[in-house]
């Protein structure tokens, strides 16, 4: 079986995608699979797709998580890892996801800004791109001047921004691995970044975040997490692996977003959670591949 690993693409997470892709490439080689990297920017990209029996999607951000590459692969009749078009399009757009679920799970209050609007919250509050990843473009706003400067900068880049209630709470990430027909919640990871929040630097710089796994959660908090996961997976046909990021506040789980193509770098959250269960990186990859055999 020939496995093409999708990496790169046009997003600002391309560098991280290559780190994930090379980790999985080395794993597939150890597992005995014929595999190679392919980037949508390659001149022979379509020819490479035609060679694949299975496509392992590791493009983080634009085209990889918004449904575009999935649409192409569907048209080509290719099997691929992670979720499909409809799931990706409704989770990558954080405002669509918020409106789908705000009445059935706990979420921070959120407003959409297509241009500069009056601050809807007292300071501090959060601004973030409507569609992006790796915490790029995210700011915790503490003053009117900071708000003006950050919004001017990010609106030029992203076009639309979300303004969100700031909840000072424990940051956690819930990684889920599909094994055939079963979804397994891996040991839950609490993130204690040295920066103000779990930003790009804290995510991808060794030593910038303390990982607590398994997180110290009481029964009420765990029940809230499990209920949110069950609600989300009952609506969205999520596949292979995904990650739900959120906050533990007042014994409840507040969902921030769902990531349909989680990072697979050495510092990424899903592998860290799997290691805490006793899984190796190769076992994670092998589990995902066997979903398609």
PDB file of C-alpha atoms in Angstrom:
ATOM      1  CA  UNK A   1       0.000   0.000   0.000  1.00  0.00           C
ATOM      2  CA  UNK A   2       1.350   3.401  -0.996  1.00  0.00           C
ATOM      3  CA  UNK A   3       0.605   6.201   1.441  1.00  0.00           C
ATOM      4  CA  UNK A   4       1.014   9.822   0.417  1.00  0.00           C
ATOM      5  CA  UNK A   5       1.430  12.247   3.313  1.00  0.00           C
ATOM      6  CA  UNK A   6      -0.129  15.645   2.683  1.00  0.00           C
ATOM      7  CA  UNK A   7       1.997  18.473   4.066  1.00  0.00           C
ATOM      8  CA  UNK A   8       2.625  22.177   3.586  1.00  0.00           C
ATOM      9  CA  UNK A   9       0.039  24.070   1.633  1.00  0.00           C
ATOM     10  CA  UNK A  10      -0.496  27.836   1.608  1.00  0.00           C
ATOM     11  CA  UNK A  11      -1.347  28.373   5.288  1.00  0.00           C
ATOM     12  CA  UNK A  12       0.801  30.042   7.926  1.00  0.00           C
ATOM     13  CA  UNK A  13       1.062  26.633   9.609  1.00  0.00           C
ATOM     14  CA  UNK A  14       3.015  25.094   6.724  1.00  0.00           C
ATOM     15  CA  UNK A  15       6.225  24.766   8.742  1.00  0.00           C
ATOM     16  CA  UNK A  16       4.431  22.852  11.514  1.00  0.00           C
ATOM     17  CA  UNK A  17       2.752  20.647   8.904  1.00  0.00           C
ATOM     18  CA  UNK A  18       6.149  19.563   7.602  1.00  0.00           C
ATOM     19  CA  UNK A  19       7.295  18.704  11.142  1.00  0.00           C
ATOM     20  CA  UNK A  20       4.184  16.563  11.597  1.00  0.00           C
ATOM     21  CA  UNK A  21       4.593  15.011   8.169  1.00  0.00           C
ATOM     22  CA  UNK A  22       8.209  14.000   8.634  1.00  0.00           C
ATOM     23  CA  UNK A  23       7.382  12.373  11.982  1.00  0.00           C
ATOM     24  CA  UNK A  24       4.625  10.314  10.359  1.00  0.00           C
ATOM     25  CA  UNK A  25       6.817   9.529   7.320  1.00  0.00           C
ATOM     26  CA  UNK A  26       9.499   8.038   9.578  1.00  0.00           C
ATOM     27  CA  UNK A  27       6.856   6.100  11.498  1.00  0.00           C
ATOM     28  CA  UNK A  28       5.305   4.641   8.335  1.00  0.00           C
ATOM     29  CA  UNK A  29       8.727   3.541   7.162  1.00  0.00           C
ATOM     30  CA  UNK A  30       9.311   1.774  10.491  1.00  0.00           C
ATOM     31  CA  UNK A  31       5.908   0.102  10.107  1.00  0.00           C
ATOM     32  CA  UNK A  32       6.858  -1.139   6.653  1.00  0.00           C
ATOM     33  CA  UNK A  33       4.646   1.047   4.476  1.00  0.00           C
ATOM     34  CA  UNK A  34       5.730   2.696   1.236  1.00  0.00           C
ATOM     35  CA  UNK A  35       5.199   6.399   1.841  1.00  0.00           C
ATOM     36  CA  UNK A  36       6.213   9.836   0.605  1.00  0.00           C
ATOM     37  CA  UNK A  37       5.491  13.517   1.276  1.00  0.00           C
ATOM     38  CA  UNK A  38       3.441  15.623  -1.111  1.00  0.00           C
ATOM     39  CA  UNK A  39       2.656  19.332  -1.005  1.00  0.00           C
ATOM     40  CA  UNK A  40      -0.215  20.954  -2.977  1.00  0.00           C
ATOM     41  CA  UNK A  41       2.382  23.457  -4.180  1.00  0.00           C
ATOM     42  CA  UNK A  42       4.343  20.682  -5.959  1.00  0.00           C
ATOM     43  CA  UNK A  43       4.132  20.865  -9.748  1.00  0.00           C
ATOM     44  CA  UNK A  44       3.428  17.128  -9.926  1.00  0.00           C
ATOM     45  CA  UNK A  45       0.957  17.138  -7.017  1.00  0.00           C
ATOM     46  CA  UNK A  46      -1.968  15.610  -8.942  1.00  0.00           C
ATOM     47  CA  UNK A  47       0.287  12.878 -10.318  1.00  0.00           C
ATOM     48  CA  UNK A  48       1.401  12.075  -6.755  1.00  0.00           C
ATOM     49  CA  UNK A  49      -2.211  11.795  -5.596  1.00  0.00           C
ATOM     50  CA  UNK A  50      -2.862   9.286  -8.375  1.00  0.00           C
ATOM     51  CA  UNK A  51      -0.098   7.070  -6.966  1.00  0.00           C
ATOM     52  CA  UNK A  52      -1.712   6.869  -3.508  1.00  0.00           C
ATOM     53  CA  UNK A  53      -3.771   4.029  -2.107  1.00  0.00           C
ATOM     54  CA  UNK A  54      -4.312   6.184   0.992  1.00  0.00           C
ATOM     55  CA  UNK A  55      -3.668   9.851   1.711  1.00  0.00           C
ATOM     56  CA  UNK A  56      -2.561  10.761   5.235  1.00  0.00           C
ATOM     57  CA  UNK A  57      -3.677  14.360   5.691  1.00  0.00           C
ATOM     58  CA  UNK A  58      -1.353  16.482   7.819  1.00  0.00           C
ATOM     59  CA  UNK A  59      -1.972  19.918   6.318  1.00  0.00           C
ATOM     60  CA  UNK A  60      -2.791  22.145   9.261  1.00  0.00           C
ATOM     61  CA  UNK A  61      -4.890  25.242   8.613  1.00  0.00           C
ATOM     62  CA  UNK A  62      -6.093  26.525   5.254  1.00  0.00           C
ATOM     63  CA  UNK A  63      -7.079  23.896   2.643  1.00  0.00           C
ATOM     64  CA  UNK A  64      -6.108  21.048   4.986  1.00  0.00           C
ATOM     65  CA  UNK A  65      -8.725  21.640   7.670  1.00  0.00           C
ATOM     66  CA  UNK A  66     -11.364  23.709   5.883  1.00  0.00           C
ATOM     67  CA  UNK A  67     -12.668  20.990   3.551  1.00  0.00           C
ATOM     68  CA  UNK A  68     -10.935  22.056   0.322  1.00  0.00           C
ATOM     69  CA  UNK A  69      -8.359  19.279   0.047  1.00  0.00           C
ATOM     70  CA  UNK A  70     -10.981  16.771   1.171  1.00  0.00           C
ATOM     71  CA  UNK A  71     -13.223  17.867  -1.711  1.00  0.00           C
ATOM     72  CA  UNK A  72     -10.408  17.266  -4.191  1.00  0.00           C
ATOM     73  CA  UNK A  73      -9.677  13.840  -2.757  1.00  0.00           C
ATOM     74  CA  UNK A  74     -13.378  12.935  -2.890  1.00  0.00           C
ATOM     75  CA  UNK A  75     -13.476  13.924  -6.559  1.00  0.00           C
ATOM     76  CA  UNK A  76     -10.398  11.767  -7.199  1.00  0.00           C
ATOM     77  CA  UNK A  77     -11.997   8.851  -5.359  1.00  0.00           C
ATOM     78  CA  UNK A  78      -9.121   8.611  -2.883  1.00  0.00           C
ATOM     79  CA  UNK A  79      -9.325   7.351   0.683  1.00  0.00           C
ATOM     80  CA  UNK A  80      -7.864   9.756   3.229  1.00  0.00           C
ATOM     81  CA  UNK A  81      -7.355  10.122   6.953  1.00  0.00           C
ATOM     82  CA  UNK A  82      -9.182  12.523   9.258  1.00  0.00           C
ATOM     83  CA  UNK A  83     -12.571  14.109   8.720  1.00  0.00           C
ATOM     84  CA  UNK A  84     -14.414  14.916   5.505  1.00  0.00           C
ATOM     85  CA  UNK A  85     -15.623  18.061   3.780  1.00  0.00           C
ATOM     86  CA  UNK A  86     -18.689  18.963   5.831  1.00  0.00           C
ATOM     87  CA  UNK A  87     -17.062  18.346   9.209  1.00  0.00           C
ATOM     88  CA  UNK A  88     -13.935  20.304   8.335  1.00  0.00           C
ATOM     89  CA  UNK A  89     -15.807  23.270   6.892  1.00  0.00           C
ATOM     90  CA  UNK A  90     -18.017  23.551   9.974  1.00  0.00           C
ATOM     91  CA  UNK A  91     -15.183  23.293  12.512  1.00  0.00           C
ATOM     92  CA  UNK A  92     -12.451  25.328  10.815  1.00  0.00           C
ATOM     93  CA  UNK A  93     -14.832  28.288  10.745  1.00  0.00           C
ATOM     94  CA  UNK A  94     -14.923  28.999  14.475  1.00  0.00           C
ATOM     95  CA  UNK A  95     -17.990  31.212  14.207  1.00  0.00           C
ATOM     96  CA  UNK A  96     -20.002  28.528  12.412  1.00  0.00           C
ATOM     97  CA  UNK A  97     -18.902  25.960  15.006  1.00  0.00           C
ATOM     98  CA  UNK A  98     -19.846  28.334  17.851  1.00  0.00           C
ATOM     99  CA  UNK A  99     -23.326  28.888  16.445  1.00  0.00           C
ATOM    100  CA  UNK A 100     -23.871  25.180  15.822  1.00  0.00           C
ATOM    101  CA  UNK A 101     -23.150  24.229  19.415  1.00  0.00           C
ATOM    102  CA  UNK A 102     -23.562  27.278  21.679  1.00  0.00           C
ATOM    103  CA  UNK A 103     -27.021  26.168  22.838  1.00  0.00           C
ATOM    104  CA  UNK A 104     -26.045  22.578  23.688  1.00  0.00           C
ATOM    105  CA  UNK A 105     -22.524  22.865  25.137  1.00  0.00           C
ATOM    106  CA  UNK A 106     -20.797  25.539  27.190  1.00  0.00           C
ATOM    107  CA  UNK A 107     -18.847  28.057  25.064  1.00  0.00           C
ATOM    108  CA  UNK A 108     -17.441  31.529  25.803  1.00  0.00           C
ATOM    109  CA  UNK A 109     -19.696  34.348  24.599  1.00  0.00           C
ATOM    110  CA  UNK A 110     -18.555  35.345  21.097  1.00  0.00           C
ATOM    111  CA  UNK A 111     -19.104  38.200  18.621  1.00  0.00           C
ATOM    112  CA  UNK A 112     -18.130  38.445  14.955  1.00  0.00           C
ATOM    113  CA  UNK A 113     -16.317  41.582  13.737  1.00  0.00           C
ATOM    114  CA  UNK A 114     -15.931  42.246  10.016  1.00  0.00           C
ATOM    115  CA  UNK A 115     -14.478  45.661  10.811  1.00  0.00           C
ATOM    116  CA  UNK A 116     -13.622  47.645  13.928  1.00  0.00           C
ATOM    117  CA  UNK A 117     -16.549  47.567  16.378  1.00  0.00           C
ATOM    118  CA  UNK A 118     -16.990  48.882  19.900  1.00  0.00           C
ATOM    119  CA  UNK A 119     -15.566  46.592  22.550  1.00  0.00           C
ATOM    120  CA  UNK A 120     -18.384  44.240  23.646  1.00  0.00           C
ATOM    121  CA  UNK A 121     -16.692  43.204  26.896  1.00  0.00           C
ATOM    122  CA  UNK A 122     -14.801  44.776  29.756  1.00  0.00           C
ATOM    123  CA  UNK A 123     -11.044  44.165  29.668  1.00  0.00           C
ATOM    124  CA  UNK A 124      -9.521  41.680  29.328  1.00  0.00           C
ATOM    125  CA  UNK A 125     -11.128  39.902  26.394  1.00  0.00           C
ATOM    126  CA  UNK A 126      -9.876  37.784  23.505  1.00  0.00           C
ATOM    127  CA  UNK A 127      -9.677  38.447  19.780  1.00  0.00           C
ATOM    128  CA  UNK A 128      -8.924  35.655  17.302  1.00  0.00           C
ATOM    129  CA  UNK A 129      -9.272  35.004  13.568  1.00  0.00           C
ATOM    130  CA  UNK A 130     -12.549  33.498  12.418  1.00  0.00           C
ATOM    131  CA  UNK A 131     -10.557  30.783  10.661  1.00  0.00           C
ATOM    132  CA  UNK A 132      -6.970  29.976  11.552  1.00  0.00           C
ATOM    133  CA  UNK A 133      -4.879  27.669  13.723  1.00  0.00           C
ATOM    134  CA  UNK A 134      -1.817  27.318  15.963  1.00  0.00           C
ATOM    135  CA  UNK A 135      -3.039  30.378  17.927  1.00  0.00           C
ATOM    136  CA  UNK A 136      -1.817  32.720  15.192  1.00  0.00           C
ATOM    137  CA  UNK A 137      -3.578  36.084  15.323  1.00  0.00           C
ATOM    138  CA  UNK A 138      -4.862  35.490  18.863  1.00  0.00           C
ATOM    139  CA  UNK A 139      -4.525  38.266  21.446  1.00  0.00           C
ATOM    140  CA  UNK A 140      -5.684  38.844  24.990  1.00  0.00           C
ATOM    141  CA  UNK A 141      -6.707  42.508  25.001  1.00  0.00           C
ATOM    142  CA  UNK A 142      -6.063  44.630  28.096  1.00  0.00           C
ATOM    143  CA  UNK A 143      -6.587  48.182  26.834  1.00  0.00           C
ATOM    144  CA  UNK A 144      -8.351  50.259  24.191  1.00  0.00           C
ATOM    145  CA  UNK A 145      -5.077  51.113  22.450  1.00  0.00           C
ATOM    146  CA  UNK A 146      -4.034  47.458  22.313  1.00  0.00           C
ATOM    147  CA  UNK A 147      -7.468  46.615  20.881  1.00  0.00           C
ATOM    148  CA  UNK A 148      -7.172  49.224  18.122  1.00  0.00           C
ATOM    149  CA  UNK A 149      -3.662  48.148  17.161  1.00  0.00           C
ATOM    150  CA  UNK A 150      -4.377  44.391  17.234  1.00  0.00           C
ATOM    151  CA  UNK A 151      -7.637  44.658  15.302  1.00  0.00           C
ATOM    152  CA  UNK A 152      -6.100  46.885  12.628  1.00  0.00           C
ATOM    153  CA  UNK A 153      -3.254  44.420  12.179  1.00  0.00           C
ATOM    154  CA  UNK A 154      -5.297  41.203  12.182  1.00  0.00           C
ATOM    155  CA  UNK A 155      -8.243  42.441  10.097  1.00  0.00           C
ATOM    156  CA  UNK A 156      -5.775  43.190   7.292  1.00  0.00           C
ATOM    157  CA  UNK A 157      -4.528  39.612   7.470  1.00  0.00           C
ATOM    158  CA  UNK A 158      -7.668  37.614   8.217  1.00  0.00           C
ATOM    159  CA  UNK A 159     -10.573  39.851   7.152  1.00  0.00           C
ATOM    160  CA  UNK A 160     -12.863  38.790   9.997  1.00  0.00           C
ATOM    161  CA  UNK A 161     -12.154  38.438  13.708  1.00  0.00           C
ATOM    162  CA  UNK A 162     -13.973  36.938  16.660  1.00  0.00           C
ATOM    163  CA  UNK A 163     -14.211  38.871  19.908  1.00  0.00           C
ATOM    164  CA  UNK A 164     -14.629  36.474  22.770  1.00  0.00           C
ATOM    165  CA  UNK A 165     -15.273  36.518  26.480  1.00  0.00           C
ATOM    166  CA  UNK A 166     -12.038  35.945  28.414  1.00  0.00           C
ATOM    167  CA  UNK A 167     -12.226  33.167  30.973  1.00  0.00           C
ATOM    168  CA  UNK A 168      -9.219  32.900  33.260  1.00  0.00           C
ATOM    169  CA  UNK A 169      -9.271  29.162  33.776  1.00  0.00           C
ATOM    170  CA  UNK A 170      -7.321  25.948  33.360  1.00  0.00           C
ATOM    171  CA  UNK A 171      -6.453  25.242  29.733  1.00  0.00           C
ATOM    172  CA  UNK A 172      -7.001  21.631  28.679  1.00  0.00           C
ATOM    173  CA  UNK A 173      -7.029  19.672  25.482  1.00  0.00           C
ATOM    174  CA  UNK A 174      -9.013  16.498  24.878  1.00  0.00           C
ATOM    175  CA  UNK A 175      -7.464  14.223  22.261  1.00  0.00           C
ATOM    176  CA  UNK A 176      -9.617  11.513  20.711  1.00  0.00           C
ATOM    177  CA  UNK A 177      -8.386   8.555  18.683  1.00  0.00           C
ATOM    178  CA  UNK A 178     -10.699   6.427  16.565  1.00  0.00           C
ATOM    179  CA  UNK A 179     -10.017   2.703  16.644  1.00  0.00           C
ATOM    180  CA  UNK A 180     -12.252   1.101  14.019  1.00  0.00           C
ATOM    181  CA  UNK A 181     -15.757   2.035  15.186  1.00  0.00           C
ATOM    182  CA  UNK A 182     -14.815   3.214  18.683  1.00  0.00           C
ATOM    183  CA  UNK A 183     -13.816   6.688  19.847  1.00  0.00           C
ATOM    184  CA  UNK A 184     -11.316   6.702  22.712  1.00  0.00           C
ATOM    185  CA  UNK A 185     -10.662   9.775  24.824  1.00  0.00           C
ATOM    186  CA  UNK A 186      -6.939   9.721  25.556  1.00  0.00           C
ATOM    187  CA  UNK A 187      -5.586  10.919  28.927  1.00  0.00           C
ATOM    188  CA  UNK A 188      -6.554  14.574  29.172  1.00  0.00           C
ATOM    189  CA  UNK A 189      -3.786  17.127  28.986  1.00  0.00           C
ATOM    190  CA  UNK A 190      -3.619  20.288  31.066  1.00  0.00           C
ATOM    191  CA  UNK A 191      -1.468  23.039  29.579  1.00  0.00           C
ATOM    192  CA  UNK A 192       0.457  25.458  31.770  1.00  0.00           C
ATOM    193  CA  UNK A 193       2.189  27.851  29.369  1.00  0.00           C
ATOM    194  CA  UNK A 194       4.861  30.251  30.532  1.00  0.00           C
ATOM    195  CA  UNK A 195       3.304  32.915  28.300  1.00  0.00           C
ATOM    196  CA  UNK A 196      -0.039  34.546  29.096  1.00  0.00           C
ATOM    197  CA  UNK A 197      -1.824  31.810  27.156  1.00  0.00           C
ATOM    198  CA  UNK A 198      -1.043  28.786  24.973  1.00  0.00           C
ATOM    199  CA  UNK A 199       0.163  30.818  21.987  1.00  0.00           C
ATOM    200  CA  UNK A 200       2.271  29.817  18.982  1.00  0.00           C
ATOM    201  CA  UNK A 201       5.555  30.176  20.885  1.00  0.00           C
ATOM    202  CA  UNK A 202       4.257  28.157  23.832  1.00  0.00           C
ATOM    203  CA  UNK A 203       2.976  25.418  21.496  1.00  0.00           C
ATOM    204  CA  UNK A 204       6.101  24.856  19.480  1.00  0.00           C
ATOM    205  CA  UNK A 205       9.038  25.901  21.680  1.00  0.00           C
ATOM    206  CA  UNK A 206      10.487  23.228  23.921  1.00  0.00           C
ATOM    207  CA  UNK A 207      10.244  24.199  27.592  1.00  0.00           C
ATOM    208  CA  UNK A 208       7.676  26.985  27.113  1.00  0.00           C
ATOM    209  CA  UNK A 209       4.744  24.882  28.373  1.00  0.00           C
ATOM    210  CA  UNK A 210       4.369  22.470  31.246  1.00  0.00           C
ATOM    211  CA  UNK A 211       2.234  19.458  30.292  1.00  0.00           C
ATOM    212  CA  UNK A 212       0.185  17.844  33.068  1.00  0.00           C
ATOM    213  CA  UNK A 213      -1.102  14.484  31.894  1.00  0.00           C
ATOM    214  CA  UNK A 214      -3.366  13.085  33.034  1.00  0.00           C
ATOM    215  CA  UNK A 215      -4.912  16.343  34.217  1.00  0.00           C
ATOM    216  CA  UNK A 216      -6.202  16.427  37.788  1.00  0.00           C
ATOM    217  CA  UNK A 217      -9.952  16.464  37.196  1.00  0.00           C
ATOM    218  CA  UNK A 218     -12.791  15.750  39.590  1.00  0.00           C
ATOM    219  CA  UNK A 219     -15.779  13.596  38.635  1.00  0.00           C
ATOM    220  CA  UNK A 220     -17.992  16.604  37.807  1.00  0.00           C
ATOM    221  CA  UNK A 221     -15.372  18.078  35.468  1.00  0.00           C
ATOM    222  CA  UNK A 222     -14.783  14.725  33.779  1.00  0.00           C
ATOM    223  CA  UNK A 223     -18.503  14.228  33.306  1.00  0.00           C
ATOM    224  CA  UNK A 224     -18.756  17.672  31.685  1.00  0.00           C
ATOM    225  CA  UNK A 225     -15.916  16.813  29.269  1.00  0.00           C
ATOM    226  CA  UNK A 226     -17.429  13.469  28.319  1.00  0.00           C
ATOM    227  CA  UNK A 227     -20.851  15.045  27.777  1.00  0.00           C
ATOM    228  CA  UNK A 228     -19.394  17.735  25.468  1.00  0.00           C
ATOM    229  CA  UNK A 229     -17.436  15.118  23.473  1.00  0.00           C
ATOM    230  CA  UNK A 230     -20.521  12.935  23.103  1.00  0.00           C
ATOM    231  CA  UNK A 231     -22.615  15.908  21.972  1.00  0.00           C
ATOM    232  CA  UNK A 232     -20.050  16.987  19.375  1.00  0.00           C
ATOM    233  CA  UNK A 233     -19.452  13.485  17.977  1.00  0.00           C
ATOM    234  CA  UNK A 234     -23.203  12.814  17.782  1.00  0.00           C
ATOM    235  CA  UNK A 235     -23.515  15.760  15.370  1.00  0.00           C
ATOM    236  CA  UNK A 236     -20.187  15.715  13.526  1.00  0.00           C
ATOM    237  CA  UNK A 237     -18.832  12.597  11.808  1.00  0.00           C
ATOM    238  CA  UNK A 238     -15.286  13.083  13.049  1.00  0.00           C
ATOM    239  CA  UNK A 239     -12.698  10.576  11.854  1.00  0.00           C
ATOM    240  CA  UNK A 240      -9.408   8.958  12.915  1.00  0.00           C
ATOM    241  CA  UNK A 241      -8.059  11.604  15.287  1.00  0.00           C
ATOM    242  CA  UNK A 242      -9.192  14.998  16.510  1.00  0.00           C
ATOM    243  CA  UNK A 243      -8.707  17.355  19.410  1.00  0.00           C
ATOM    244  CA  UNK A 244     -11.160  19.434  21.411  1.00  0.00           C
ATOM    245  CA  UNK A 245      -9.600  22.459  23.108  1.00  0.00           C
ATOM    246  CA  UNK A 246     -11.237  24.154  26.024  1.00  0.00           C
ATOM    247  CA  UNK A 247     -11.197  25.480  29.561  1.00  0.00           C
ATOM    248  CA  UNK A 248     -12.155  24.087  32.951  1.00  0.00           C
ATOM    249  CA  UNK A 249     -14.052  26.800  34.791  1.00  0.00           C
ATOM    250  CA  UNK A 250     -16.350  26.388  37.795  1.00  0.00           C
ATOM    251  CA  UNK A 251     -16.359  22.584  37.402  1.00  0.00           C
ATOM    252  CA  UNK A 252     -17.505  22.801  33.768  1.00  0.00           C
ATOM    253  CA  UNK A 253     -15.822  22.293  30.402  1.00  0.00           C
ATOM    254  CA  UNK A 254     -16.048  25.313  28.088  1.00  0.00           C
ATOM    255  CA  UNK A 255     -15.287  24.335  24.486  1.00  0.00           C
ATOM    256  CA  UNK A 256     -13.155  26.696  22.396  1.00  0.00           C
ATOM    257  CA  UNK A 257     -12.713  24.746  19.168  1.00  0.00           C
ATOM    258  CA  UNK A 258     -12.304  21.383  17.453  1.00  0.00           C
ATOM    259  CA  UNK A 259      -9.142  20.581  15.501  1.00  0.00           C
ATOM    260  CA  UNK A 260      -9.710  17.998  12.770  1.00  0.00           C
ATOM    261  CA  UNK A 261      -6.020  17.593  11.812  1.00  0.00           C
ATOM    262  CA  UNK A 262      -4.103  17.642  15.116  1.00  0.00           C
ATOM    263  CA  UNK A 263      -0.379  18.251  15.162  1.00  0.00           C
ATOM    264  CA  UNK A 264       1.916  15.238  15.127  1.00  0.00           C
ATOM    265  CA  UNK A 265       5.165  16.987  16.051  1.00  0.00           C
ATOM    266  CA  UNK A 266       7.303  15.918  18.999  1.00  0.00           C
ATOM    267  CA  UNK A 267       5.628  18.612  21.143  1.00  0.00           C
ATOM    268  CA  UNK A 268       2.057  18.167  19.880  1.00  0.00           C
ATOM    269  CA  UNK A 269      -0.792  17.535  22.290  1.00  0.00           C
ATOM    270  CA  UNK A 270      -2.324  14.342  20.881  1.00  0.00           C
ATOM    271  CA  UNK A 271       0.938  12.346  20.922  1.00  0.00           C
ATOM    272  CA  UNK A 272       1.620  13.575  24.476  1.00  0.00           C
ATOM    273  CA  UNK A 273      -1.765  12.261  25.599  1.00  0.00           C
ATOM    274  CA  UNK A 274      -1.206   8.948  23.819  1.00  0.00           C
ATOM    275  CA  UNK A 275       2.205   8.519  25.444  1.00  0.00           C
ATOM    276  CA  UNK A 276       0.532   8.904  28.856  1.00  0.00           C
ATOM    277  CA  UNK A 277      -1.656   5.915  27.957  1.00  0.00           C
ATOM    278  CA  UNK A 278       1.445   3.895  27.111  1.00  0.00           C
ATOM    279  CA  UNK A 279       1.113   4.147  23.332  1.00  0.00           C
ATOM    280  CA  UNK A 280       4.114   4.708  21.102  1.00  0.00           C
ATOM    281  CA  UNK A 281       4.035   7.120  18.159  1.00  0.00           C
ATOM    282  CA  UNK A 282       4.068   4.147  15.782  1.00  0.00           C
ATOM    283  CA  UNK A 283       1.014   2.689  17.521  1.00  0.00           C
ATOM    284  CA  UNK A 284      -0.897   5.955  17.022  1.00  0.00           C
ATOM    285  CA  UNK A 285      -0.081   5.951  13.317  1.00  0.00           C
ATOM    286  CA  UNK A 286      -0.800   2.234  12.917  1.00  0.00           C
ATOM    287  CA  UNK A 287      -4.210   2.619  14.580  1.00  0.00           C
ATOM    288  CA  UNK A 288      -5.150   5.343  12.123  1.00  0.00           C
ATOM    289  CA  UNK A 289      -3.941   3.382   9.087  1.00  0.00           C
ATOM    290  CA  UNK A 290      -5.852   0.268  10.138  1.00  0.00           C
ATOM    291  CA  UNK A 291      -9.097   2.283  10.162  1.00  0.00           C
ATOM    292  CA  UNK A 292      -8.723   2.311   6.364  1.00  0.00           C
ATOM    293  CA  UNK A 293      -7.702  -1.296   5.721  1.00  0.00           C
TER     294      UNK A 293
END
